[in-house]
Backbone as a ProteinNet text record, in pm:
[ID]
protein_1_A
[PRIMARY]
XXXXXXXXXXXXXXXXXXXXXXXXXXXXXXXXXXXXXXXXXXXXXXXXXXXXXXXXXXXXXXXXXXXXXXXXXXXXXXXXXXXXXXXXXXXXXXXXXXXXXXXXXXXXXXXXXXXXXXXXXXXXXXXXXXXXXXXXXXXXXXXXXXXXXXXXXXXXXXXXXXXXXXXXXXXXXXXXXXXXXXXXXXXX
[TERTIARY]
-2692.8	-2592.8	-2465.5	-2413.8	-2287.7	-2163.3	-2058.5	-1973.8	-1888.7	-1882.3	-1780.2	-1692.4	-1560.3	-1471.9	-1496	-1478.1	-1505.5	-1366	-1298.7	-1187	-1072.5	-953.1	-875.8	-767.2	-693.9	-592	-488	-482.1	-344.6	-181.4	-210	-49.5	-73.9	75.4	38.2	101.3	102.4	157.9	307	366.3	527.5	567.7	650.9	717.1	794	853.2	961	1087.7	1099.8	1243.4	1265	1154.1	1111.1	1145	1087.6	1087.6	1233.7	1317.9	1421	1502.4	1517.2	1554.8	1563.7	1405.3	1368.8	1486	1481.7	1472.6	1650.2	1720.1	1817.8	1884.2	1797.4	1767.5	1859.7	1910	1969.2	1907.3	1942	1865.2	1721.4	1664.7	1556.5	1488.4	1570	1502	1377	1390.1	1222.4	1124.5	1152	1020.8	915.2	843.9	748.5	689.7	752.6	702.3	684.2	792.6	767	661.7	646.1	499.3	371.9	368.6	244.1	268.6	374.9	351.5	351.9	390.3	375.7	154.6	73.3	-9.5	-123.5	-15.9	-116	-111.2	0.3	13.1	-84.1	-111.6	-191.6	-326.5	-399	-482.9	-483.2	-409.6	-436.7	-444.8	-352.6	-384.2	-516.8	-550.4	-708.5	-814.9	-792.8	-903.7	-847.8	-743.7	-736.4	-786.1	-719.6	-789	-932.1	-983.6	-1109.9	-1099.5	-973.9	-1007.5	-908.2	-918.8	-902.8	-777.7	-616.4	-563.1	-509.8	-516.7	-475.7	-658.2	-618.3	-700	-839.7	-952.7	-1015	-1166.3	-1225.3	-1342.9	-1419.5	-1530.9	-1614.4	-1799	-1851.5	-2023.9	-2073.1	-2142.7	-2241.3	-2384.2	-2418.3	-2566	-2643.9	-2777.6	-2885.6	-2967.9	-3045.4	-3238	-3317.9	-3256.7	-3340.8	-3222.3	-3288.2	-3195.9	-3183.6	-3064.5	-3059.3	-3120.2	-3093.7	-3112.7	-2974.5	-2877.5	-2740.3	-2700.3	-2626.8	-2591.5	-2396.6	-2328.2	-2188.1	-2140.4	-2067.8	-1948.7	-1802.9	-1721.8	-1594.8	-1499	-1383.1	-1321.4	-1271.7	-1170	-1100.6	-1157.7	-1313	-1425.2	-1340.4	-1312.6	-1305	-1402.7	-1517.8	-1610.5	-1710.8	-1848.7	-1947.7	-1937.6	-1947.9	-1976.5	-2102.4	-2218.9	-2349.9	-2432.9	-2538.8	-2605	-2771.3	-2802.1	-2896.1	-2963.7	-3121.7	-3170.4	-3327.6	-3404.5	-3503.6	-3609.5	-3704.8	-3804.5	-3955.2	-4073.5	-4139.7	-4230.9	-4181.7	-4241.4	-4164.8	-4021.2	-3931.1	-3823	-3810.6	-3759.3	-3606.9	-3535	-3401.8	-3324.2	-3321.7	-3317	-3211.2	-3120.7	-3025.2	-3056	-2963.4	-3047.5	-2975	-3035	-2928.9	-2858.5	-2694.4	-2576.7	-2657.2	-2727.2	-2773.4	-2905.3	-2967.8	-3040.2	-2949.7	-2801.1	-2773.9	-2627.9	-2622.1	-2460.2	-2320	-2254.3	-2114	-2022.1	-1972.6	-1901.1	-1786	-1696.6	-1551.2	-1442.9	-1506	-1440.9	-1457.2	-1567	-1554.9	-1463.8	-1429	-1380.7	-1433.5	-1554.8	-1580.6	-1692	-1665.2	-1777.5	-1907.6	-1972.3	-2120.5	-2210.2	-2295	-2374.5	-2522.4	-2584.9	-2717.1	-2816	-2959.6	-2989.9	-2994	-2991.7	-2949.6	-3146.8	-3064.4	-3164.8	-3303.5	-3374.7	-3548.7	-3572.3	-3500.3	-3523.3	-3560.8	-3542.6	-3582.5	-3531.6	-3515.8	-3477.3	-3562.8	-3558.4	-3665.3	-3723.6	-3854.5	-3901.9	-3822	-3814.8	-3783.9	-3918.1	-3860.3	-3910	-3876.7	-3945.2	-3949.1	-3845.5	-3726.5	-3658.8	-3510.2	-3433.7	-3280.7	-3211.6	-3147.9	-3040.9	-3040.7	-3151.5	-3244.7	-3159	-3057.4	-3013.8	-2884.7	-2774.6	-2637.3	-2581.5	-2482.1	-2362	-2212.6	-2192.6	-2070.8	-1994.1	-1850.7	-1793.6	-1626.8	-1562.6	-1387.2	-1382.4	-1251.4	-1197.4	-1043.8	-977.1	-835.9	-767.3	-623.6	-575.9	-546.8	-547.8	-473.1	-429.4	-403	-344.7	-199.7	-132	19.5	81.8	173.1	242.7	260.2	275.8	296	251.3	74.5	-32	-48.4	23.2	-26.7	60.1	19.2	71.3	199.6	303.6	427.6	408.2	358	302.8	249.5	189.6	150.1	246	312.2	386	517.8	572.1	640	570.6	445.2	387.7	380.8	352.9	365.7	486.8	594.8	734.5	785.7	717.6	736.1	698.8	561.8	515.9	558.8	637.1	663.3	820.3	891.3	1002.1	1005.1	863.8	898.7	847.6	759.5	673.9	815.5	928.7	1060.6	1128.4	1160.3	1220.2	1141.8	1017.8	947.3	810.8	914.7	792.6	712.8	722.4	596.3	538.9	399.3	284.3	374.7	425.7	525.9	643.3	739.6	833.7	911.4	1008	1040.4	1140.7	1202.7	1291.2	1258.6	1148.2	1129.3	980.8	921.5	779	748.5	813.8	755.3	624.3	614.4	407.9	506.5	361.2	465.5	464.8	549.3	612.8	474.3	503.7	365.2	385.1	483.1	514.8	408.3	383.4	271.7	128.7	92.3	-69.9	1.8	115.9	78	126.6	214.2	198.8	41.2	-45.8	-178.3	-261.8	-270.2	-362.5	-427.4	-309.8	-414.9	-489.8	-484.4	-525.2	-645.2	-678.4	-834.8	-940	-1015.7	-1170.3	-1207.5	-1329.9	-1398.2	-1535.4	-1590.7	-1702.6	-1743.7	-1871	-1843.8	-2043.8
2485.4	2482	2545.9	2638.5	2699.1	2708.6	2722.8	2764.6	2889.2	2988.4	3118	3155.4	3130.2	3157.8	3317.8	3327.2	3482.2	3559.9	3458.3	3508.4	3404.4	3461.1	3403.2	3371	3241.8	3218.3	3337.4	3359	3473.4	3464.1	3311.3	3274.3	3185.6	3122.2	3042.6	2915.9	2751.2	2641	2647	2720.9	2743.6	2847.5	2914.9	3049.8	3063	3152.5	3164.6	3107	3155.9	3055.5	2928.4	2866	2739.4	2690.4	2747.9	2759.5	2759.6	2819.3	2881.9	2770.9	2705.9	2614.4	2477.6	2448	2320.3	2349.8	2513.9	2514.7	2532.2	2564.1	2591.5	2759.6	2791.5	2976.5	3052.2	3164.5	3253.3	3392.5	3469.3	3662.5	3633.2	3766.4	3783.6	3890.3	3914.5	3968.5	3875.2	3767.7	3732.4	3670.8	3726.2	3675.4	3719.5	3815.3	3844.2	3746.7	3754.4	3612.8	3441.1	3461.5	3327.4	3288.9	3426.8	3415.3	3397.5	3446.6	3409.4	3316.3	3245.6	3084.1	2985.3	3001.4	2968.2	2999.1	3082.8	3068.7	3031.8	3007.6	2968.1	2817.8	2765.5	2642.8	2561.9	2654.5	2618.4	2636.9	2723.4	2746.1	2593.1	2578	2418.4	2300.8	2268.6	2191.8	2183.3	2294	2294.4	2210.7	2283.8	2230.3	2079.3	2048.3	1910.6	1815.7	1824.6	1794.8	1773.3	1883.4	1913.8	1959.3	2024.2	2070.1	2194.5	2266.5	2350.2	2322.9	2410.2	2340.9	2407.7	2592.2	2675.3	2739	2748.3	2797.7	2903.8	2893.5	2990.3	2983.7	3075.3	3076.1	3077.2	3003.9	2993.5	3029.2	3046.6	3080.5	2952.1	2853.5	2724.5	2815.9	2822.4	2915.6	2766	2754.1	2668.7	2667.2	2638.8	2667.2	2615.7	2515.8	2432.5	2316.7	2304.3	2230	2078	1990	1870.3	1821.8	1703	1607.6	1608.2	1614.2	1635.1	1678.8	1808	1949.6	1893	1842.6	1815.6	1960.9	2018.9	2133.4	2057.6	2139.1	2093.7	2049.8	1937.4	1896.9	1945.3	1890.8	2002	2079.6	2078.6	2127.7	2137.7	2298.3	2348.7	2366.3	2439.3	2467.4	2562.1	2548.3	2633.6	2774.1	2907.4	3003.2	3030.4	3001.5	3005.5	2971.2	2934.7	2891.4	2983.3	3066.4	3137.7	3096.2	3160.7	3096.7	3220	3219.3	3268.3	3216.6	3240.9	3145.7	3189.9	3079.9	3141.6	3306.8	3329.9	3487.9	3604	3518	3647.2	3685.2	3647.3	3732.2	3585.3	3684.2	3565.9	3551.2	3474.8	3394.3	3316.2	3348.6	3262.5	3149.4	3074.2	2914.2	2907.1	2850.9	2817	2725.9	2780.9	2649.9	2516.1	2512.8	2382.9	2316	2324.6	2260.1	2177.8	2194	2152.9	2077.2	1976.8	1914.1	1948.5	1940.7	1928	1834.7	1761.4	1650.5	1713.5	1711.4	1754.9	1658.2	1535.5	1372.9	1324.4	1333.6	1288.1	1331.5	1311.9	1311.1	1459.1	1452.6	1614	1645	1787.3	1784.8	1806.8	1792.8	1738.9	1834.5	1857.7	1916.6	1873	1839	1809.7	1859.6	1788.9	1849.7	1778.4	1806.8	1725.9	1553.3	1543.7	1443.2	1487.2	1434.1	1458.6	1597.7	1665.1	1834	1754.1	1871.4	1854.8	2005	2045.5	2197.4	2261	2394.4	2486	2487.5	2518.6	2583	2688.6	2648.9	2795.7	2835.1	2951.4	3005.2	2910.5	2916.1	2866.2	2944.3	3001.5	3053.9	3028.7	3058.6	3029.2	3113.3	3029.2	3088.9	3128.8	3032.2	3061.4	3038.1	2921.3	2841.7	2934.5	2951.8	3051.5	2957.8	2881.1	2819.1	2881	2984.9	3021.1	2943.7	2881.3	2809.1	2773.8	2729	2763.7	2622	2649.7	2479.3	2492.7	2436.8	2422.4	2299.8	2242.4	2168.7	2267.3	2390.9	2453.6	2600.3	2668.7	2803.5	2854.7	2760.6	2802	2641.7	2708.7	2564.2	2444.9	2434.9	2293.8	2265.1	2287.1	2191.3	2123.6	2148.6	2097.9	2003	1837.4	1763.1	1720.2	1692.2	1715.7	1703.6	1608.2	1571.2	1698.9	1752.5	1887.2	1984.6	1997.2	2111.7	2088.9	1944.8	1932.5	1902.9	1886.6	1893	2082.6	2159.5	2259.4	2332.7	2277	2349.7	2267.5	2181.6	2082.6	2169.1	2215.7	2287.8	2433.6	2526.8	2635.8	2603.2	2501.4	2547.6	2481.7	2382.6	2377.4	2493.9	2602.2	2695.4	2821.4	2818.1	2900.5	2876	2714.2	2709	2671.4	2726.4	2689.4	2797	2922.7	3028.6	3053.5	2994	2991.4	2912.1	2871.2	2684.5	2615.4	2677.9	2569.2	2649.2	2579.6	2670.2	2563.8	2614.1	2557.8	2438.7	2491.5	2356.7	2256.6	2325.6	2242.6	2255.3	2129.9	2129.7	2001.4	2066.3	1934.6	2002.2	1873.6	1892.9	1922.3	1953.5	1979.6	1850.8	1792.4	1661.9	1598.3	1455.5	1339.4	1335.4	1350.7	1339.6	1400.4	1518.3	1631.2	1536.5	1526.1	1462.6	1290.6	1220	1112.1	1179.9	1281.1	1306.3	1339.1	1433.2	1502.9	1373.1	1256	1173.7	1085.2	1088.9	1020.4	1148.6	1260.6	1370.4	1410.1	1346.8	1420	1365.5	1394	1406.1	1365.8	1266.4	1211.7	1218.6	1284.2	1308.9	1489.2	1522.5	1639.9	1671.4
4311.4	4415.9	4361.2	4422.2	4394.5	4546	4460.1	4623.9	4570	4646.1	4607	4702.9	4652	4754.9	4803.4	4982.1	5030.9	5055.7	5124.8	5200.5	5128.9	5040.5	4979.8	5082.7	5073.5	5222.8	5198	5377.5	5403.5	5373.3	5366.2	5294.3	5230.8	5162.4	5047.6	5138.8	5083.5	5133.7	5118.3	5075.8	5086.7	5036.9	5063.2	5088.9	4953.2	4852.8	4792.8	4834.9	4977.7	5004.4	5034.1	5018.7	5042	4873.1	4803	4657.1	4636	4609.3	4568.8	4634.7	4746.2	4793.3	4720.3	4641.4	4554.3	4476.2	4356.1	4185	4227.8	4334.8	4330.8	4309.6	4343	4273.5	4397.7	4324.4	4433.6	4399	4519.9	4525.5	4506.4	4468.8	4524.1	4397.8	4269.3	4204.5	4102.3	4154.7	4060.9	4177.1	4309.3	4393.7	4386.8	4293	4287.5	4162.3	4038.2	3956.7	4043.6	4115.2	4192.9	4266.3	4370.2	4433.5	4362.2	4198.5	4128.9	4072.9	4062.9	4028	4173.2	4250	4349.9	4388.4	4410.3	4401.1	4320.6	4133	4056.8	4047	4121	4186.4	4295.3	4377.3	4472	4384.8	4319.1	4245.2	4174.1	4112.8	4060.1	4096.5	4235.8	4318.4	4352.3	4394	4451.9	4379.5	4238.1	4127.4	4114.6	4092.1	4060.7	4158.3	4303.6	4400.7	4478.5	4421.3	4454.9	4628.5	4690.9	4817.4	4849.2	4975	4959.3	5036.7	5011.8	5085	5214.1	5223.5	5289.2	5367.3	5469.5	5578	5391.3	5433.5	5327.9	5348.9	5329.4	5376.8	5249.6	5260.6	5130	5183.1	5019.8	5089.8	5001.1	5053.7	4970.2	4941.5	4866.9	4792.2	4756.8	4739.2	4720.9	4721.3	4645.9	4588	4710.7	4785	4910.5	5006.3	5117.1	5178.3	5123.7	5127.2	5093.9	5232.2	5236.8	5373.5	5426.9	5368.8	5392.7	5313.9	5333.5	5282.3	5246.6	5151.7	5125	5076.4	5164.5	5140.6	5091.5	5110.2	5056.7	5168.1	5102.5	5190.6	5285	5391	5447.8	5559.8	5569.4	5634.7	5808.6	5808.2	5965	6057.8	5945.3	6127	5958.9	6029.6	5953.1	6041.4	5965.5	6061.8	6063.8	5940.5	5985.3	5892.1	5879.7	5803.6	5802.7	5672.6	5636.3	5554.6	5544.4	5474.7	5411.4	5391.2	5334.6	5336.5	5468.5	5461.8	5366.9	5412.1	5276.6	5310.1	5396.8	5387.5	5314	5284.1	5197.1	5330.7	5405.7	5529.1	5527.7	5554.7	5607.3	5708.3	5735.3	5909.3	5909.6	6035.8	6073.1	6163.3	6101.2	6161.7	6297.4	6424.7	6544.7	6511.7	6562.2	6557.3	6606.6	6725	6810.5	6682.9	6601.9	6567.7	6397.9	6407.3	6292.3	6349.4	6276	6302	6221.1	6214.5	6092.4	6155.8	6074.3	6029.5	5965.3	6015.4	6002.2	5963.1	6030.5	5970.7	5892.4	5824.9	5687.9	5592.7	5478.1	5411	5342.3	5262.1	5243.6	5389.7	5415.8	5524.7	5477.6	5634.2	5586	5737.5	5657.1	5784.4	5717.8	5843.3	5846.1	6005.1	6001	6086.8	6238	6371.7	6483.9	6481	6580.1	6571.5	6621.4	6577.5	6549.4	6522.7	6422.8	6415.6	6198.4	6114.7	6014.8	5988.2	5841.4	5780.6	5771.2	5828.6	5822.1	5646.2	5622.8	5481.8	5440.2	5306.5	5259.1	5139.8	5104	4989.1	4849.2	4771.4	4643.2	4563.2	4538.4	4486.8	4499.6	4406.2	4396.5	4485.7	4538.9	4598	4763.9	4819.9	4937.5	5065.4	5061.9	5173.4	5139.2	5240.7	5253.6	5351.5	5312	5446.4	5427.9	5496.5	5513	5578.9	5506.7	5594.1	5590.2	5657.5	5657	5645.9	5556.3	5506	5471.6	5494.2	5486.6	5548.5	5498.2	5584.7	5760.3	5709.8	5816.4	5782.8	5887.2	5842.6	5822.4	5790.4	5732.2	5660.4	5607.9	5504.9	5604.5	5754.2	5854.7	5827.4	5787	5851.2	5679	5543.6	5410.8	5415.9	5345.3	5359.1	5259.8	5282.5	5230	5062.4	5020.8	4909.1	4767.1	4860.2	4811.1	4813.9	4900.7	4863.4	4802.6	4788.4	4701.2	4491.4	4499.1	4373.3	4333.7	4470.7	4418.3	4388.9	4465	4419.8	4257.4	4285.7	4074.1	3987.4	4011.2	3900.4	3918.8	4022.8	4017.7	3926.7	3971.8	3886	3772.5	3726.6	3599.6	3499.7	3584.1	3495	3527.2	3592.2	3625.5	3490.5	3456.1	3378.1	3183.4	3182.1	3092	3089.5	3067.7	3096.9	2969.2	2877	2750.9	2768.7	2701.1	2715	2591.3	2494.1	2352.1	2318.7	2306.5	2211.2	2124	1997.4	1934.5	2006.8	2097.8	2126.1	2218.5	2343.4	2440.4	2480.2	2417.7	2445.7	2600.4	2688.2	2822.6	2913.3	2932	2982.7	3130.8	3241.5	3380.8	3408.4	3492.5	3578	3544.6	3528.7	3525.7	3688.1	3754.4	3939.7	3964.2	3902.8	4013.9	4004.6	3920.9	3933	4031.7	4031.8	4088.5	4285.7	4281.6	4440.8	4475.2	4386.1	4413.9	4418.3	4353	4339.5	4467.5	4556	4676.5	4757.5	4727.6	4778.6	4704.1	4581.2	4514.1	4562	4568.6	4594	4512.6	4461.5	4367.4	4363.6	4466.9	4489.7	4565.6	4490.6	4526.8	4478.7
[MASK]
++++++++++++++++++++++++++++++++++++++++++++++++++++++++++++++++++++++++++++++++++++++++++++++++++++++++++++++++++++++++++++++++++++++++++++++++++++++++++++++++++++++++++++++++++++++++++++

């Protein structure tokens, strides 16, 4: 089982001037460093979290179907689900013979009632669920929590642009992991 992000989100959960607002920053000659700490922010959120937090489209890959198929949190909508049956040939499954669960906590798709998963082939990589997950598609919809953990770690990586130096060795905020912590995922 693998997941590969397809489509990276079109914006990030807060803007530079959103930023610059937190660190206290004026002009505009380091918004381009800002924006890559600003997204290597969200990049870490994600992983720590375990979800995705800006609108993004991902592909789930799998040797065979589960009984219930767990994608990642955040779960918007599947766009389709492929597969490889045992003649070698690959087939899109109908939306109507499968469910998704958007309420749960991570989403979940399985198959409708009295149906079962088509066969596949004996080989890796057989089952394909393309599918969109995000809180949402712009910084409104991320929950405040987050985007103030991500403006923590952009201006502490503003004001602490080496990993050690001789005078000031601080880890980023212990704040960021306890705002992110009711937000991780523990199961996956």
């Amino acid at each position: 089982m693998s997941f590969t992000l397809k489509t990276k989100p079109s914006v990030e959960p807060v803007t530079a001037e959103y930023v610059k607002l937190h660190t206290r920053l004026d002009g505009n000659a380091e918004d381009d460093l800002i924006a890559l700490y600003i997204q290597a922010a969200r990049e870490h959120v994600e992983t720590f979290t375990r979800c995705p937090v800006i609108t993004q489209t991902w592909v789930y890959k799998a040797d065979c179907f589960k009984k219930v198929i767990e994608l990642k949190p955040n779960l918007q909508a599947v766009s389709h689900i492929k597969y490889i049956d045992g003649s070698g040939v690959q087939q899109t499954l109908d939306a109507s013979l499968y469910d998704v669960n958007i309420a749960n906590v991570v989403g979940l798709v399985y198959p409708v009632y009295n149906q079962s998963w088509p066969s596949v082939l004996s080989h890796h990589d057989v089952v394909e669920i393309e599918f969109i997950a995000g809180f949402g598609d712009d910084g409104d919809d991320v929950p405040a929590a987050i985007k103030q953990a991500i403006c923590m770690m952009v201006a502490h990586w503003y004001e602490n642009r080496q990993s050690v130096s001789d005078s000031n060795m601080n880890d980023v905020p212990q704040g960021v992991d306890m705002l992110l912590w009711n937000h991780k995922v523990m199961t996956l």
